[in-house]
PDB file of C-alpha atoms and ligand atoms in Angstrom:
ATOM      1  CA  ARG U   1      -5.237   7.010   7.984  1.00  0.00           C
ATOM      2  CA  TYR U   2      -2.921   4.629   7.609  1.00  0.00           C
ATOM      3  CA  PHE U   3      -1.442   1.091   9.232  1.00  0.00           C
ATOM      4  CA  SER U   4       2.119   0.428  10.595  1.00  0.00           C
ATOM      5  CA  THR U   5       4.146  -1.848  11.429  1.00  0.00           C
ATOM      6  CA  PRO U   6       6.774  -2.441  15.166  1.00  0.00           C
ATOM      7  CA  SER U   7       8.619  -0.583  12.854  1.00  0.00           C
ATOM      8  CA  GLY U   8       6.691   2.147  11.757  1.00  0.00           C
ATOM      9  CA  GLN U   9       6.728   0.837   8.260  1.00  0.00           C
ATOM     10  CA  LYS U  10       3.563   1.412   6.786  1.00  0.00           C
ATOM     11  CA  SER U  11       1.578  -2.369   5.280  1.00  0.00           C
ATOM     12  CA  LYS U  12       0.375  -2.797   1.928  1.00  0.00           C
ATOM     13  CA  VAL U  13      -3.992  -4.038   2.051  1.00  0.00           C
ATOM     14  CA  ASN U  14      -3.139  -5.836  -1.873  1.00  0.00           C
ATOM     15  CA  LEU U  15      -0.564  -9.064  -0.329  1.00  0.00           C
ATOM     16  CA  SER U  16      -1.517 -10.414  -4.138  1.00  0.00           C
ATOM     17  CA  LEU U  17      -3.595  -9.993  -6.547  1.00  0.00           C
ATOM     18  CA  ASN U  18      -2.462  -8.379  -9.989  1.00  0.00           C
ATOM     19  CA  LYS U  19       1.285  -7.106  -8.969  1.00  0.00           C
ATOM     20  CA  ASP U  20       2.758  -6.496 -11.802  1.00  0.00           C
ATOM     21  CA  SER U  21      -0.002  -3.338 -12.038  1.00  0.00           C
ATOM     22  CA  ALA U  22       1.193   0.160 -11.291  1.00  0.00           C
ATOM     23  CA  LYS U  23      -2.948  -0.037 -10.353  1.00  0.00           C
ATOM     24  CA  VAL U  24      -5.563  -2.560  -9.582  1.00  0.00           C
ATOM     25  CA  VAL U  25      -8.685  -1.218 -11.438  1.00  0.00           C
ATOM     26  CA  HIS U  26     -11.800  -3.083 -11.698  1.00  0.00           C
ATOM     27  CA  SER U  27     -14.688  -0.986 -13.923  1.00  0.00           C
ATOM     28  CA  PHE U  28     -18.457  -2.334 -14.782  1.00  0.00           C
ATOM     29  CA  ASP U  29     -21.108  -0.663 -16.935  1.00  0.00           C
ATOM     30  CA  ILE U  30     -23.946  -0.418 -14.662  1.00  0.00           C
ATOM     31  CA  GLU U  31     -26.491  -2.347 -17.364  1.00  0.00           C
ATOM     32  CA  ASP U  32     -24.135  -5.447 -16.714  1.00  0.00           C
ATOM     33  CA  ILE U  33     -24.945  -5.531 -13.208  1.00  0.00           C
ATOM     34  CA  GLY U  34     -28.006  -7.516 -13.118  1.00  0.00           C
ATOM     35  CA  SER U  35     -30.039  -7.246 -10.101  1.00  0.00           C
ATOM     36  CA  LYS U  36     -27.235  -7.533  -7.266  1.00  0.00           C
ATOM     37  CA  ALA U  37     -23.297  -7.591  -7.461  1.00  0.00           C
ATOM     38  CA  VAL U  38     -21.482  -7.983  -4.537  1.00  0.00           C
ATOM     39  CA  TYR U  39     -17.806  -6.635  -5.078  1.00  0.00           C
ATOM     40  CA  CYS U  40     -14.491  -7.029  -2.345  1.00  0.00           C
ATOM     41  CA  ARG U  41     -13.948  -5.069   0.071  1.00  0.00           C
ATOM     42  CA  CYS U  42     -10.594  -6.915   2.226  1.00  0.00           C
ATOM     43  CA  TRP U  43      -8.990  -8.275  -0.891  1.00  0.00           C
ATOM     44  CA  ARG U  44      -8.221 -11.600  -0.101  1.00  0.00           C
ATOM     45  CA  SER U  45     -11.426 -12.710  -1.666  1.00  0.00           C
ATOM     46  CA  LYS U  46     -10.380 -15.098  -4.724  1.00  0.00           C
ATOM     47  CA  LYS U  47     -12.245 -14.321  -6.677  1.00  0.00           C
ATOM     48  CA  PHE U  48     -11.775 -10.860  -6.542  1.00  0.00           C
ATOM     49  CA  PRO U  49     -13.354  -8.514  -7.564  1.00  0.00           C
ATOM     50  CA  TYR U  50     -15.969 -10.618  -6.035  1.00  0.00           C
ATOM     51  CA  CYS U  51     -16.184 -11.266  -2.289  1.00  0.00           C
ATOM     52  CA  ASP U  52     -16.220 -15.238  -1.969  1.00  0.00           C
ATOM     53  CA  GLY U  53     -16.891 -14.858   1.499  1.00  0.00           C
ATOM     54  CA  SER U  54     -12.789 -14.792   2.946  1.00  0.00           C
ATOM     55  CA  HIS U  55     -13.188 -11.719   4.409  1.00  0.00           C
ATOM     56  CA  SER U  56     -15.208 -14.111   7.317  1.00  0.00           C
ATOM     57  CA  LYS U  57     -11.999 -15.299   8.001  1.00  0.00           C
ATOM     58  CA  HIS U  58      -9.507 -12.325   7.607  1.00  0.00           C
ATOM     59  CA  ASN U  59     -11.902 -10.985  10.140  1.00  0.00           C
ATOM     60  CA  GLU U  60     -11.663 -13.820  12.767  1.00  0.00           C
ATOM     61  CA  GLU U  61      -7.816 -14.665  12.256  1.00  0.00           C
ATOM     62  CA  THR U  62      -7.252 -10.259  12.768  1.00  0.00           C
ATOM     63  CA  GLY U  63      -9.969  -8.946  14.223  1.00  0.00           C
ATOM     64  CA  ASP U  64     -11.042  -7.114  11.196  1.00  0.00           C
ATOM     65  CA  ASN U  65     -13.996  -6.126  10.593  1.00  0.00           C
ATOM     66  CA  VAL U  66     -13.838  -5.403   6.960  1.00  0.00           C
ATOM     67  CA  GLY U  67     -16.686  -6.591   4.670  1.00  0.00           C
ATOM     68  CA  PRO U  68     -17.905  -5.885   0.759  1.00  0.00           C
ATOM     69  CA  LEU U  69     -20.124  -3.282  -0.898  1.00  0.00           C
ATOM     70  CA  ILE U  70     -22.680  -5.040  -2.438  1.00  0.00           C
ATOM     71  CA  ILE U  71     -25.064  -3.003  -4.575  1.00  0.00           C
ATOM     72  CA  LYS U  72     -28.249  -3.982  -5.844  1.00  0.00           C
ATOM     73  CA  LYS U  73     -31.720  -2.466  -7.857  1.00  0.00           C
ATOM     74  CA  ARG U  74     -34.028  -1.398  -5.509  1.00  0.00           C
ATOM     75  CA  ASP U  75     -37.296  -4.188  -4.395  1.00  0.00           C
ATOM     76  CA  ALA U  76     -39.901  -3.309  -6.233  1.00  0.00           C
TER      77      ALA U  76
HETATM   78 FE1  FES J 101     -13.317  -9.546   0.543  1.00  0.00          FE
HETATM   79 FE2  FES J 101     -15.523 -10.750   1.152  1.00  0.00          FE
HETATM   80  S1  FES J 101     -14.501 -12.513   0.582  1.00  0.00           S
HETATM   81  S2  FES J 101     -14.912  -9.040   1.311  1.00  0.00           S
END
């Protein structure tokens, strides 16, 4: 589903990151992730692509409910 402005124009998710690129892509080797990595999905992190907690402020301001993607090794 797309979000629309009152004028009907579709809005952007990425407001400020790497806007000179045609597409923002990050790639990580699974072997380099370590025991846990937390990735931003709200596009507001100052440490993008990693989550810095900025989703909390975004959710408060907008009523949204976005949060990070957490990848971790299973507890032994
Ligand atoms: Fe974007 Fe946490 S800062 S998901």
